Structure formats: structure tokens, C-alpha cells
PDB file of C-alpha atoms and ligand atoms in Angstrom:
ATOM      1  CA  MET F  10      27.052  10.549 -16.436  1.00 92.00           C
ATOM      2  CA  ASN F  11      25.859   8.811 -13.278  1.00 96.00           C
ATOM      3  CA  PRO F  12      22.450   7.214 -13.941  1.00 97.00           C
ATOM      4  CA  ILE F  13      20.099   5.439 -11.545  1.00 98.00           C
ATOM      5  CA  ILE F  14      16.879   3.547 -12.218  1.00 98.00           C
ATOM      6  CA  ILE F  15      14.203   4.190  -9.588  1.00 98.00           C
ATOM      7  CA  ILE F  16      11.485   1.542  -9.326  1.00 98.00           C
ATOM      8  CA  PRO F  17       8.554   1.927  -6.919  1.00 98.00           C
ATOM      9  CA  THR F  18       7.114  -1.358  -5.699  1.00 97.00           C
ATOM     10  CA  TYR F  19       3.992  -2.428  -3.904  1.00 96.00           C
ATOM     11  CA  ASN F  20       3.430  -6.193  -3.796  1.00 96.00           C
ATOM     12  CA  GLU F  21       5.781  -6.936  -6.679  1.00 96.00           C
ATOM     13  CA  LYS F  22       7.572  -9.923  -5.149  1.00 96.00           C
ATOM     14  CA  ASN F  23       7.019 -11.978  -8.290  1.00 93.00           C
ATOM     15  CA  ASN F  24       8.395  -9.315 -10.607  1.00 96.00           C
ATOM     16  CA  VAL F  25      11.126  -7.626  -8.620  1.00 98.00           C
ATOM     17  CA  GLU F  26      13.805 -10.335  -8.705  1.00 98.00           C
ATOM     18  CA  LYS F  27      13.311 -10.949 -12.418  1.00 97.00           C
ATOM     19  CA  MET F  28      13.497  -7.217 -13.141  1.00 98.00           C
ATOM     20  CA  ILE F  29      16.664  -6.678 -11.075  1.00 98.00           C
ATOM     21  CA  LYS F  30      18.389  -9.628 -12.730  1.00 97.00           C
ATOM     22  CA  LYS F  31      17.316  -8.476 -16.170  1.00 97.00           C
ATOM     23  CA  LEU F  32      18.744  -4.999 -15.555  1.00 98.00           C
ATOM     24  CA  PHE F  33      22.085  -6.098 -14.110  1.00 97.00           C
ATOM     25  CA  ASN F  34      22.679  -9.289 -16.118  1.00 96.00           C
ATOM     26  CA  GLU F  35      21.183  -8.464 -19.516  1.00 96.00           C
ATOM     27  CA  VAL F  36      20.466  -4.803 -20.185  1.00 97.00           C
ATOM     28  CA  PHE F  37      23.423  -3.209 -18.368  1.00 96.00           C
ATOM     29  CA  LYS F  38      26.111  -5.837 -18.279  1.00 86.00           C
ATOM     30  CA  ASN F  39      28.904  -3.352 -17.672  1.00 70.00           C
ATOM     31  CA  ASN F  40      27.831  -2.556 -14.093  1.00 67.00           C
ATOM     32  CA  LEU F  41      27.529   1.138 -14.919  1.00 85.00           C
ATOM     33  CA  ILE F  42      24.013   1.325 -13.644  1.00 96.00           C
ATOM     34  CA  ASN F  43      22.541   1.729 -10.170  1.00 98.00           C
ATOM     35  CA  VAL F  44      19.032   0.649  -9.231  1.00 98.00           C
ATOM     36  CA  LEU F  45      16.929   1.951  -6.355  1.00 98.00           C
ATOM     37  CA  ILE F  46      13.807   0.092  -5.282  1.00 98.00           C
ATOM     38  CA  VAL F  47      11.361   2.199  -3.255  1.00 98.00           C
ATOM     39  CA  ASP F  48       9.064  -0.170  -1.429  1.00 98.00           C
ATOM     40  CA  SER F  49       6.018   0.942   0.572  1.00 97.00           C
ATOM     41  CA  ASN F  50       6.145  -1.828   3.143  1.00 97.00           C
ATOM     42  CA  SER F  51       4.597  -4.396   0.779  1.00 97.00           C
ATOM     43  CA  PRO F  52       2.873  -7.151   2.761  1.00 97.00           C
ATOM     44  CA  ASP F  53       4.037  -9.789   0.249  1.00 96.00           C
ATOM     45  CA  GLY F  54       7.673  -9.385   1.334  1.00 96.00           C
ATOM     46  CA  THR F  55       8.991  -7.557  -1.740  1.00 98.00           C
ATOM     47  CA  SER F  56      11.565  -5.703   0.370  1.00 98.00           C
ATOM     48  CA  GLN F  57      12.989  -8.904   1.895  1.00 98.00           C
ATOM     49  CA  THR F  58      13.607 -10.250  -1.616  1.00 98.00           C
ATOM     50  CA  VAL F  59      15.389  -7.006  -2.514  1.00 98.00           C
ATOM     51  CA  GLU F  60      17.447  -7.076   0.692  1.00 98.00           C
ATOM     52  CA  GLU F  61      18.728 -10.531  -0.229  1.00 98.00           C
ATOM     53  CA  LEU F  62      19.603  -9.376  -3.755  1.00 97.00           C
ATOM     54  CA  CYS F  63      21.457  -6.348  -2.332  1.00 97.00           C
ATOM     55  CA  ARG F  64      24.091  -8.793  -1.041  1.00 97.00           C
ATOM     56  CA  GLU F  65      24.648 -10.042  -4.586  1.00 95.00           C
ATOM     57  CA  TYR F  66      24.456  -6.722  -6.449  1.00 95.00           C
ATOM     58  CA  THR F  67      26.439  -3.882  -4.893  1.00 95.00           C
ATOM     59  CA  ASN F  68      24.764  -1.286  -7.159  1.00 96.00           C
ATOM     60  CA  LEU F  69      21.312  -2.237  -5.923  1.00 97.00           C
ATOM     61  CA  HIS F  70      19.738  -0.062  -3.224  1.00 98.00           C
ATOM     62  CA  LEU F  71      16.550  -0.284  -1.199  1.00 98.00           C
ATOM     63  CA  LEU F  72      14.572   2.579   0.285  1.00 98.00           C
ATOM     64  CA  LYS F  73      11.872   1.385   2.624  1.00 98.00           C
ATOM     65  CA  GLN F  74       8.801   3.485   3.325  1.00 97.00           C
ATOM     66  CA  THR F  75       7.013   2.611   6.553  1.00 96.00           C
ATOM     67  CA  GLU F  76       3.582   2.711   4.917  1.00 94.00           C
ATOM     68  CA  LYS F  77       1.831   2.997   1.539  1.00 93.00           C
ATOM     69  CA  LYS F  78       1.463   6.695   0.863  1.00 91.00           C
ATOM     70  CA  GLY F  79       0.979   6.504  -2.904  1.00 89.00           C
ATOM     71  CA  LEU F  80       3.097   6.583  -6.001  1.00 92.00           C
ATOM     72  CA  ALA F  81       3.989  10.278  -5.746  1.00 93.00           C
ATOM     73  CA  SER F  82       5.450   9.906  -2.272  1.00 96.00           C
ATOM     74  CA  ALA F  83       7.475   6.860  -3.352  1.00 97.00           C
ATOM     75  CA  TYR F  84       8.961   8.761  -6.301  1.00 98.00           C
ATOM     76  CA  ILE F  85       9.579  11.967  -4.356  1.00 97.00           C
ATOM     77  CA  ASP F  86      11.455  10.037  -1.657  1.00 98.00           C
ATOM     78  CA  GLY F  87      13.384   8.171  -4.369  1.00 98.00           C
ATOM     79  CA  PHE F  88      14.278  11.320  -6.315  1.00 98.00           C
ATOM     80  CA  LYS F  89      15.453  13.119  -3.164  1.00 98.00           C
ATOM     81  CA  TRP F  90      17.543  10.138  -2.106  1.00 98.00           C
ATOM     82  CA  ALA F  91      19.183   9.882  -5.536  1.00 98.00           C
ATOM     83  CA  LEU F  92      19.862  13.613  -5.938  1.00 98.00           C
ATOM     84  CA  GLU F  93      21.425  13.733  -2.498  1.00 98.00           C
ATOM     85  CA  LYS F  94      23.720  10.847  -3.433  1.00 98.00           C
ATOM     86  CA  GLY F  95      24.871  12.708  -6.567  1.00 97.00           C
ATOM     87  CA  TYR F  96      23.103  10.830  -9.385  1.00 98.00           C
ATOM     88  CA  ASP F  97      22.472  13.045 -12.396  1.00 97.00           C
ATOM     89  CA  VAL F  98      20.181  10.935 -14.603  1.00 98.00           C
ATOM     90  CA  LEU F  99      17.127   9.540 -12.825  1.00 98.00           C
ATOM     91  CA  VAL F 100      14.972   6.929 -14.540  1.00 98.00           C
ATOM     92  CA  GLN F 101      11.363   6.296 -13.516  1.00 98.00           C
ATOM     93  CA  MET F 102      10.172   2.800 -14.353  1.00 98.00           C
ATOM     94  CA  ASP F 103       7.488   0.321 -13.229  1.00 96.00           C
ATOM     95  CA  CYS F 104       8.364  -3.117 -11.929  1.00 97.00           C
ATOM     96  CA  ASP F 105       5.791  -5.109 -13.912  1.00 95.00           C
ATOM     97  CA  PHE F 106       7.582  -5.270 -17.304  1.00 95.00           C
ATOM     98  CA  GLN F 107       5.086  -2.974 -19.019  1.00 96.00           C
ATOM     99  CA  HIS F 108       8.091  -0.714 -19.581  1.00 97.00           C
ATOM    100  CA  PRO F 109      10.731  -2.514 -21.693  1.00 97.00           C
ATOM    101  CA  PRO F 110      14.104  -1.842 -20.011  1.00 97.00           C
ATOM    102  CA  GLU F 111      15.926  -2.603 -23.297  1.00 97.00           C
ATOM    103  CA  ILE F 112      15.408   0.981 -24.533  1.00 97.00           C
ATOM    104  CA  LEU F 113      17.083   2.489 -21.474  1.00 98.00           C
ATOM    105  CA  PRO F 114      20.727   2.591 -22.632  1.00 97.00           C
ATOM    106  CA  ASP F 115      19.704   4.637 -25.687  1.00 97.00           C
ATOM    107  CA  CYS F 116      17.335   6.870 -23.683  1.00 98.00           C
ATOM    108  CA  ILE F 117      20.035   7.549 -21.100  1.00 97.00           C
ATOM    109  CA  GLU F 118      22.476   8.475 -23.872  1.00 97.00           C
ATOM    110  CA  LYS F 119      19.920  10.975 -25.202  1.00 98.00           C
ATOM    111  CA  THR F 120      20.037  12.944 -21.938  1.00 98.00           C
ATOM    112  CA  LYS F 121      23.259  14.449 -23.291  1.00 98.00           C
ATOM    113  CA  GLU F 122      20.991  16.493 -25.589  1.00 98.00           C
ATOM    114  CA  TYR F 123      17.684  16.659 -23.705  1.00 98.00           C
ATOM    115  CA  ASP F 124      16.561  17.562 -20.173  1.00 98.00           C
ATOM    116  CA  LEU F 125      13.752  15.009 -20.072  1.00 98.00           C
ATOM    117  CA  ILE F 126      13.114  11.873 -22.129  1.00 98.00           C
ATOM    118  CA  ILE F 127       9.520  10.608 -22.073  1.00 98.00           C
ATOM    119  CA  ALA F 128       9.120   7.022 -23.239  1.00 98.00           C
ATOM    120  CA  SER F 129       5.959   7.507 -25.258  1.00 98.00           C
ATOM    121  CA  ARG F 130       3.112   5.352 -26.527  1.00 97.00           C
ATOM    122  CA  TYR F 131       1.793   8.172 -28.646  1.00 97.00           C
ATOM    123  CA  VAL F 132       4.617   9.185 -31.022  1.00 97.00           C
ATOM    124  CA  GLY F 133       6.080   7.435 -34.063  1.00 97.00           C
ATOM    125  CA  SER F 134       6.175   3.672 -33.613  1.00 97.00           C
ATOM    126  CA  GLY F 135       5.045   3.985 -29.988  1.00 97.00           C
ATOM    127  CA  LYS F 136       1.805   2.171 -29.116  1.00 95.00           C
ATOM    128  CA  TRP F 137      -0.093  -0.086 -26.737  1.00 95.00           C
ATOM    129  CA  GLY F 138       0.996  -3.680 -27.270  1.00 93.00           C
ATOM    130  CA  GLU F 139      -1.753  -5.837 -28.777  1.00 89.00           C
ATOM    131  CA  GLU F 140      -1.881  -8.137 -25.753  1.00 88.00           C
ATOM    132  CA  ASN F 141      -3.460  -5.331 -23.669  1.00 87.00           C
ATOM    133  CA  GLU F 142      -7.232  -5.116 -23.316  1.00 86.00           C
ATOM    134  CA  HIS F 143      -8.676  -2.698 -25.845  1.00 89.00           C
ATOM    135  CA  GLN F 144     -10.948  -1.112 -23.236  1.00 86.00           C
ATOM    136  CA  ARG F 145      -7.977  -0.378 -20.982  1.00 85.00           C
ATOM    137  CA  SER F 146      -6.022   1.371 -23.728  1.00 89.00           C
ATOM    138  CA  MET F 147      -9.082   3.389 -24.775  1.00 90.00           C
ATOM    139  CA  ILE F 148      -9.660   4.671 -21.225  1.00 86.00           C
ATOM    140  CA  SER F 149      -6.001   5.525 -20.876  1.00 87.00           C
ATOM    141  CA  GLU F 150      -5.905   7.357 -24.196  1.00 91.00           C
ATOM    142  CA  LEU F 151      -8.991   9.344 -23.226  1.00 90.00           C
ATOM    143  CA  GLY F 152      -7.409  10.291 -19.891  1.00 89.00           C
ATOM    144  CA  ASN F 153      -4.269  11.295 -21.675  1.00 93.00           C
ATOM    145  CA  ASN F 154      -6.077  13.599 -24.102  1.00 94.00           C
ATOM    146  CA  TYR F 155      -8.106  15.044 -21.250  1.00 93.00           C
ATOM    147  CA  ALA F 156      -4.896  15.897 -19.375  1.00 94.00           C
ATOM    148  CA  LYS F 157      -3.386  17.500 -22.472  1.00 95.00           C
ATOM    149  CA  TRP F 158      -6.519  19.570 -22.998  1.00 95.00           C
ATOM    150  CA  VAL F 159      -6.982  20.736 -19.390  1.00 95.00           C
ATOM    151  CA  LEU F 160      -3.333  21.672 -19.005  1.00 95.00           C
ATOM    152  CA  ASN F 161      -2.901  22.970 -22.540  1.00 94.00           C
ATOM    153  CA  CYS F 162       0.248  20.918 -22.848  1.00 95.00           C
ATOM    154  CA  ARG F 163       1.742  19.553 -26.062  1.00 94.00           C
ATOM    155  CA  ILE F 164       3.340  16.444 -24.596  1.00 97.00           C
ATOM    156  CA  ASN F 165       1.729  13.389 -26.236  1.00 96.00           C
ATOM    157  CA  ASP F 166       2.179  10.857 -23.429  1.00 97.00           C
ATOM    158  CA  MET F 167       1.163  12.754 -20.303  1.00 96.00           C
ATOM    159  CA  THR F 168       0.180   9.779 -18.182  1.00 94.00           C
ATOM    160  CA  GLY F 169       3.025   7.319 -18.751  1.00 96.00           C
ATOM    161  CA  GLY F 170       5.404   6.404 -15.966  1.00 97.00           C
ATOM    162  CA  PHE F 171       8.507   5.592 -17.999  1.00 98.00           C
ATOM    163  CA  ASN F 172      10.567   8.774 -17.949  1.00 98.00           C
ATOM    164  CA  ILE F 173      14.224   9.748 -17.761  1.00 98.00           C
ATOM    165  CA  TRP F 174      14.901  12.951 -15.841  1.00 98.00           C
ATOM    166  CA  THR F 175      18.128  14.894 -15.729  1.00 98.00           C
ATOM    167  CA  LYS F 176      19.288  16.470 -12.496  1.00 97.00           C
ATOM    168  CA  LYS F 177      18.853  19.871 -14.165  1.00 96.00           C
ATOM    169  CA  ALA F 178      15.163  19.177 -14.843  1.00 97.00           C
ATOM    170  CA  LEU F 179      14.458  17.875 -11.361  1.00 96.00           C
ATOM    171  CA  GLU F 180      16.185  20.787  -9.685  1.00 93.00           C
ATOM    172  CA  LEU F 181      13.913  23.201 -11.561  1.00 93.00           C
ATOM    173  CA  ILE F 182      10.849  21.543 -10.077  1.00 92.00           C
ATOM    174  CA  ASP F 183      10.308  21.947  -6.353  1.00 91.00           C
ATOM    175  CA  LEU F 184       9.432  18.424  -5.250  1.00 94.00           C
ATOM    176  CA  ASN F 185       8.077  19.755  -1.955  1.00 93.00           C
ATOM    177  CA  LYS F 186       5.328  21.569  -3.847  1.00 90.00           C
ATOM    178  CA  ILE F 187       4.003  18.577  -5.777  1.00 92.00           C
ATOM    179  CA  MET F 188       0.284  18.234  -5.024  1.00 89.00           C
ATOM    180  CA  ALA F 189      -0.459  14.814  -6.510  1.00 86.00           C
ATOM    181  CA  LYS F 190      -0.518  11.822  -4.218  1.00 85.00           C
ATOM    182  CA  GLY F 191      -0.945   9.001  -6.718  1.00 83.00           C
ATOM    183  CA  TYR F 192      -0.677   8.429 -10.453  1.00 85.00           C
ATOM    184  CA  LEU F 193      -1.406  12.100 -11.216  1.00 91.00           C
ATOM    185  CA  PHE F 194       2.219  12.625 -10.226  1.00 93.00           C
ATOM    186  CA  GLN F 195       3.295  11.682 -13.760  1.00 95.00           C
ATOM    187  CA  ILE F 196       1.077  14.367 -15.288  1.00 95.00           C
ATOM    188  CA  GLU F 197       1.969  17.060 -12.756  1.00 95.00           C
ATOM    189  CA  MET F 198       5.711  16.545 -13.201  1.00 96.00           C
ATOM    190  CA  LYS F 199       5.500  16.661 -16.994  1.00 97.00           C
ATOM    191  CA  TYR F 200       3.322  19.765 -16.864  1.00 95.00           C
ATOM    192  CA  TYR F 201       5.970  21.629 -14.861  1.00 95.00           C
ATOM    193  CA  ALA F 202       8.719  20.391 -17.180  1.00 96.00           C
ATOM    194  CA  TYR F 203       6.773  21.671 -20.185  1.00 96.00           C
ATOM    195  CA  LYS F 204       5.895  25.011 -18.615  1.00 93.00           C
ATOM    196  CA  ASN F 205       9.503  25.533 -17.604  1.00 93.00           C
ATOM    197  CA  ASN F 206      10.509  25.164 -21.280  1.00 94.00           C
ATOM    198  CA  LEU F 207      12.739  22.182 -20.668  1.00 97.00           C
ATOM    199  CA  LYS F 208      14.119  20.374 -23.705  1.00 98.00           C
ATOM    200  CA  ILE F 209      11.899  17.294 -23.970  1.00 98.00           C
ATOM    201  CA  LEU F 210      12.148  14.266 -26.265  1.00 98.00           C
ATOM    202  CA  GLU F 211       9.369  11.705 -26.642  1.00 98.00           C
ATOM    203  CA  TYR F 212      10.935   8.323 -27.381  1.00 98.00           C
ATOM    204  CA  PRO F 213       8.540   5.720 -28.878  1.00 98.00           C
ATOM    205  CA  PHE F 214       8.011   2.396 -27.145  1.00 98.00           C
ATOM    206  CA  VAL F 215       5.497  -0.434 -27.079  1.00 97.00           C
ATOM    207  CA  PHE F 216       3.634  -0.618 -23.758  1.00 96.00           C
ATOM    208  CA  GLY F 217       3.417  -4.250 -22.674  1.00 93.00           C
ATOM    209  CA  LYS F 218       1.039  -6.145 -20.455  1.00 89.00           C
ATOM    210  CA  ARG F 219       1.657  -6.506 -16.711  1.00 87.00           C
ATOM    211  CA  GLU F 220       3.558  -9.782 -16.142  1.00 85.00           C
ATOM    212  CA  ASN F 221       2.733 -10.870 -12.579  1.00 85.00           C
ATOM    213  CA  GLY F 222       0.748  -9.494  -9.685  1.00 80.00           C
ATOM    214  CA  GLU F 223      -2.093  -7.025  -9.710  1.00 76.00           C
ATOM    215  CA  SER F 224      -2.605  -3.515 -10.998  1.00 73.00           C
ATOM    216  CA  LYS F 225      -2.859  -0.883  -8.264  1.00 74.00           C
ATOM    217  CA  ILE F 226      -4.962   1.409 -10.395  1.00 71.00           C
ATOM    218  CA  ASN F 227      -8.755   1.539 -10.032  1.00 76.00           C
ATOM    219  CA  ILE F 228     -11.740   3.683 -10.979  1.00 78.00           C
ATOM    220  CA  LYS F 229     -11.529   5.722  -7.739  1.00 77.00           C
ATOM    221  CA  ILE F 230      -7.935   6.658  -8.569  1.00 78.00           C
ATOM    222  CA  ILE F 231      -8.933   7.656 -12.113  1.00 78.00           C
ATOM    223  CA  ILE F 232     -11.819   9.896 -10.958  1.00 81.00           C
ATOM    224  CA  GLU F 233      -9.625  11.485  -8.295  1.00 78.00           C
ATOM    225  CA  ALA F 234      -6.982  12.269 -10.926  1.00 82.00           C
ATOM    226  CA  MET F 235      -9.522  13.805 -13.316  1.00 84.00           C
ATOM    227  CA  THR F 236     -10.727  16.188 -10.620  1.00 88.00           C
ATOM    228  CA  MET F 237      -7.356  17.031  -9.126  1.00 89.00           C
ATOM    229  CA  ILE F 238      -5.966  17.962 -12.522  1.00 93.00           C
ATOM    230  CA  TRP F 239      -7.938  21.213 -12.451  1.00 92.00           C
ATOM    231  CA  LYS F 240      -6.244  22.090  -9.170  1.00 91.00           C
ATOM    232  CA  ILE F 241      -2.887  21.723 -10.856  1.00 91.00           C
ATOM    233  CA  ARG F 242      -4.047  23.906 -13.741  1.00 90.00           C
ATOM    234  CA  PHE F 243      -5.147  26.786 -11.525  1.00 86.00           C
ATOM    235  CA  ALA F 244      -3.656  26.538  -8.052  1.00 73.00           C
ATOM    236  CA  ASN F 245       0.013  25.848  -8.339  1.00 55.00           C
ATOM    237  CA  ARG F 246       2.098  28.257 -10.312  1.00 59.00           C
ATOM    238  CA  GLN F 247       5.125  28.289  -8.026  1.00 57.00           C
ATOM    239  CA  ASN F 248       6.791  25.592 -10.056  1.00 62.00           C
ATOM    240  CA  ILE F 249       6.566  27.499 -13.318  1.00 61.00           C
ATOM    241  CA  ASN F 250       8.796  30.040 -15.079  1.00 57.00           C
ATOM    242  CA  LYS F 251      11.916  29.603 -13.055  1.00 51.00           C
ATOM    243  CA  ASN F 252      14.289  29.746 -16.009  1.00 46.00           C
TER     244      ASN F 252
HETATM  245  N1  GTP X  13       6.268   2.182  -3.546  1.00 68.68           N
HETATM  246  C1  GTP X  13       5.061   2.188  -4.130  1.00 68.68           C
HETATM  247  N2  GTP X  13       4.917   1.686  -5.369  1.00 68.68           N
HETATM  248  C2  GTP X  13       3.684   1.703  -5.931  1.00 68.68           C
HETATM  249  C3  GTP X  13       2.542   2.224  -5.269  1.00 68.68           C
HETATM  250  N3  GTP X  13       1.476   2.108  -6.116  1.00 68.68           N
HETATM  251  C4  GTP X  13       1.939   1.513  -7.233  1.00 68.68           C
HETATM  252  N4  GTP X  13       3.267   1.262  -7.127  1.00 68.68           N
HETATM  253  C5  GTP X  13       4.179   0.680  -8.124  1.00 68.68           C
HETATM  254  O1  GTP X  13       4.148   1.534  -9.257  1.00 68.68           O
HETATM  255  C6  GTP X  13       4.265   0.780 -10.456  1.00 68.68           C
HETATM  256  C7  GTP X  13       3.037   1.058 -11.336  1.00 68.68           C
HETATM  257  O2  GTP X  13       1.884   0.499 -10.757  1.00 68.68           O
HETATM  258  P1  GTP X  13       0.824  -0.355 -11.615  1.00 68.68           P
HETATM  259  O3  GTP X  13      -0.193  -0.923 -10.709  1.00 68.68           O
HETATM  260  O4  GTP X  13       1.557  -1.290 -12.501  1.00 68.68           O
HETATM  261  O5  GTP X  13       0.124   0.791 -12.457  1.00 68.68           O
HETATM  262  P2  GTP X  13      -0.119   0.879 -13.991  1.00 68.68           P
HETATM  263  O6  GTP X  13       1.067   0.350 -14.738  1.00 68.68           O
HETATM  264  O7  GTP X  13      -0.522   2.275 -14.243  1.00 68.68           O
HETATM  265  O8  GTP X  13      -1.367  -0.055 -14.179  1.00 68.68           O
HETATM  266  P3  GTP X  13      -1.492  -1.460 -14.948  1.00 68.68           P
HETATM  267  O9  GTP X  13      -1.355  -1.153 -16.414  1.00 68.68           O
HETATM  268  O10 GTP X  13      -2.834  -1.948 -14.621  1.00 68.68           O
HETATM  269  O11 GTP X  13      -0.384  -2.343 -14.434  1.00 68.68           O
HETATM  270  C8  GTP X  13       4.418  -0.666 -10.043  1.00 68.68           C
HETATM  271  O12 GTP X  13       5.794  -0.993  -9.992  1.00 68.68           O
HETATM  272  C9  GTP X  13       3.793  -0.693  -8.643  1.00 68.68           C
HETATM  273  O13 GTP X  13       4.279  -1.716  -7.830  1.00 68.68           O
HETATM  274  C10 GTP X  13       2.736   2.763  -3.945  1.00 68.68           C
HETATM  275  O14 GTP X  13       1.829   3.237  -3.287  1.00 68.68           O
HETATM  276  N5  GTP X  13       4.006   2.703  -3.437  1.00 68.68           N
HETATM  277 MG1   MG X  14       1.632  -1.547 -14.560  1.00 68.68          MG
END
């Protein structure tokens, strides 16, 4: 197994160093992990911080995008980079500590049995941590159920961004045909995984509160996603039924 953790960053200078150190010094002490930061030319200098850390950690990599083109583009570039380099387990994770990296060793192990592991707030002991605003979790839960309903998909956490993909799963989905530009990427990818009958496990986790910096999500992004989801439902069938 050759896993890599892919973390997209936009203005995460105050989280990125802490996250990298946590991964290499605490969660994966044995050096068997690689980390790729995909930065969209953050004006706060996130990429310079990562460049400095690359000298200290040989398994740390930086992919610089010249401009901010959205979350989907950051992940697609990151996935392509990692697949080309021969990684076979690709972790998607945010930089703001809402996704607890401690569960990763177990999730990665589970890819021996499953094609996709979805860290989920909506199965078993999974939930929104109490420190989050109630309104925020309600809106997110509504959006999640809406996505499930429109796409007729039985995955419980459609919107979350903490997922562990196997090479097999990613090679079934044509990344060049992904329509989403932003956060809808998470939903679109899971929809194709589900429709392609991949073996999926939802792994419960507690979704924390952002540690530093600002959220990049806003009402415009949410409305855009709610509309675009219908496009995914009806327009793009090329990514389905390949197996
Ligand atoms: N490279 C890149 N990263 C991005 C972009 N937009 C967001 N991100 C990163 O994607 C991750 C998720 O973004 P957040 O703003 O935390 O979104 P969220 O977790 O859905 O929202 P909050 O709960 O409010 O934090 C973070 O690591 C961001 O820095 C982008 O356009 N490019
Ligand atoms: Mg966040």
C-alpha cells in the first residue's frame, strides 16, 4: 500500500504547519505516509510555509496552482499528480482540523476491503461536534439530504470532504468529465462511486470546528451547488456503469 494525503489550501498559513507536523510527528510516526498540499496561490503565503517544511520532511510535496480555480480543480490536479506518481490510496482532507487525522491509519487499513471509505457524520457515532453552530449543522444536513434525494443515492454523508479513495475507484471515474467547480465536487464524485457499484464504507467521525482562518464557503456557493446538482443528475452519464 502506498498512501498519500492530499490537502487543498487557500489562505491556511495558520493551520498548514500545525497540520503537517501533526501528521508526520504524531499520527504517522513511521514515515510511511506522503502528504501533498495543493495550494491555489494563497495571498497569505501558505505555499512559502510549505516550501520551507519540504526541506525538513522529505515525504511532503507541494503542488502550486497559479490561481484560485475552486476546490474541484485543486483536487483533480492533486489526484492526477498522485496517480501519475504511483500512489494507490488517496486521502482527501481539509487543512482546518475539522477532519480529525487520528482516524486515518484505521481508514487507510480498511481500503484493503473497500474501494472508497467515506468519513461520515451521519452513521453510527458520527456527528457534528457540539462546538459547531447549530444553524450551520442544520443547513449542512438539509443540503446533504437534498443531495441524496435528487441523486437517489444511499450514501449518508454526501457533502463531506474527508474521503479515502483507492486507485481502483479513481480510475473508474473520468476526472476530465467532472462538472463541479467547487464544493459540489464531493457530491459528484460520491455519486459516480455509488452508481459504479463500488464497495463503499462509511466510517463515523466527529466533525470539529475550524481552528484558524476563515471558511471559504458562502451562500452563493450553496445556491450554485443546489442548482448544479440537477445537471449532474441528468446530464452526465458517461461516468456511470463502467464495471
Ligand atoms: N487549493 C484550494 N483549496 C481550497 C479552495 N477553497 C477551499 N479550499 C480548501 O479546502 C478546505 C475546505 O475549505 P473550508 O473553507 O474549510 O470549507 P468547509 O470545511 O466546507 O467550511 P467550514 O466548515 O466553514 O470550514 C480547506 O483546507 C481550504 O483551505 C480553493 O479554491 N483552492
Ligand atoms: Mg472547513
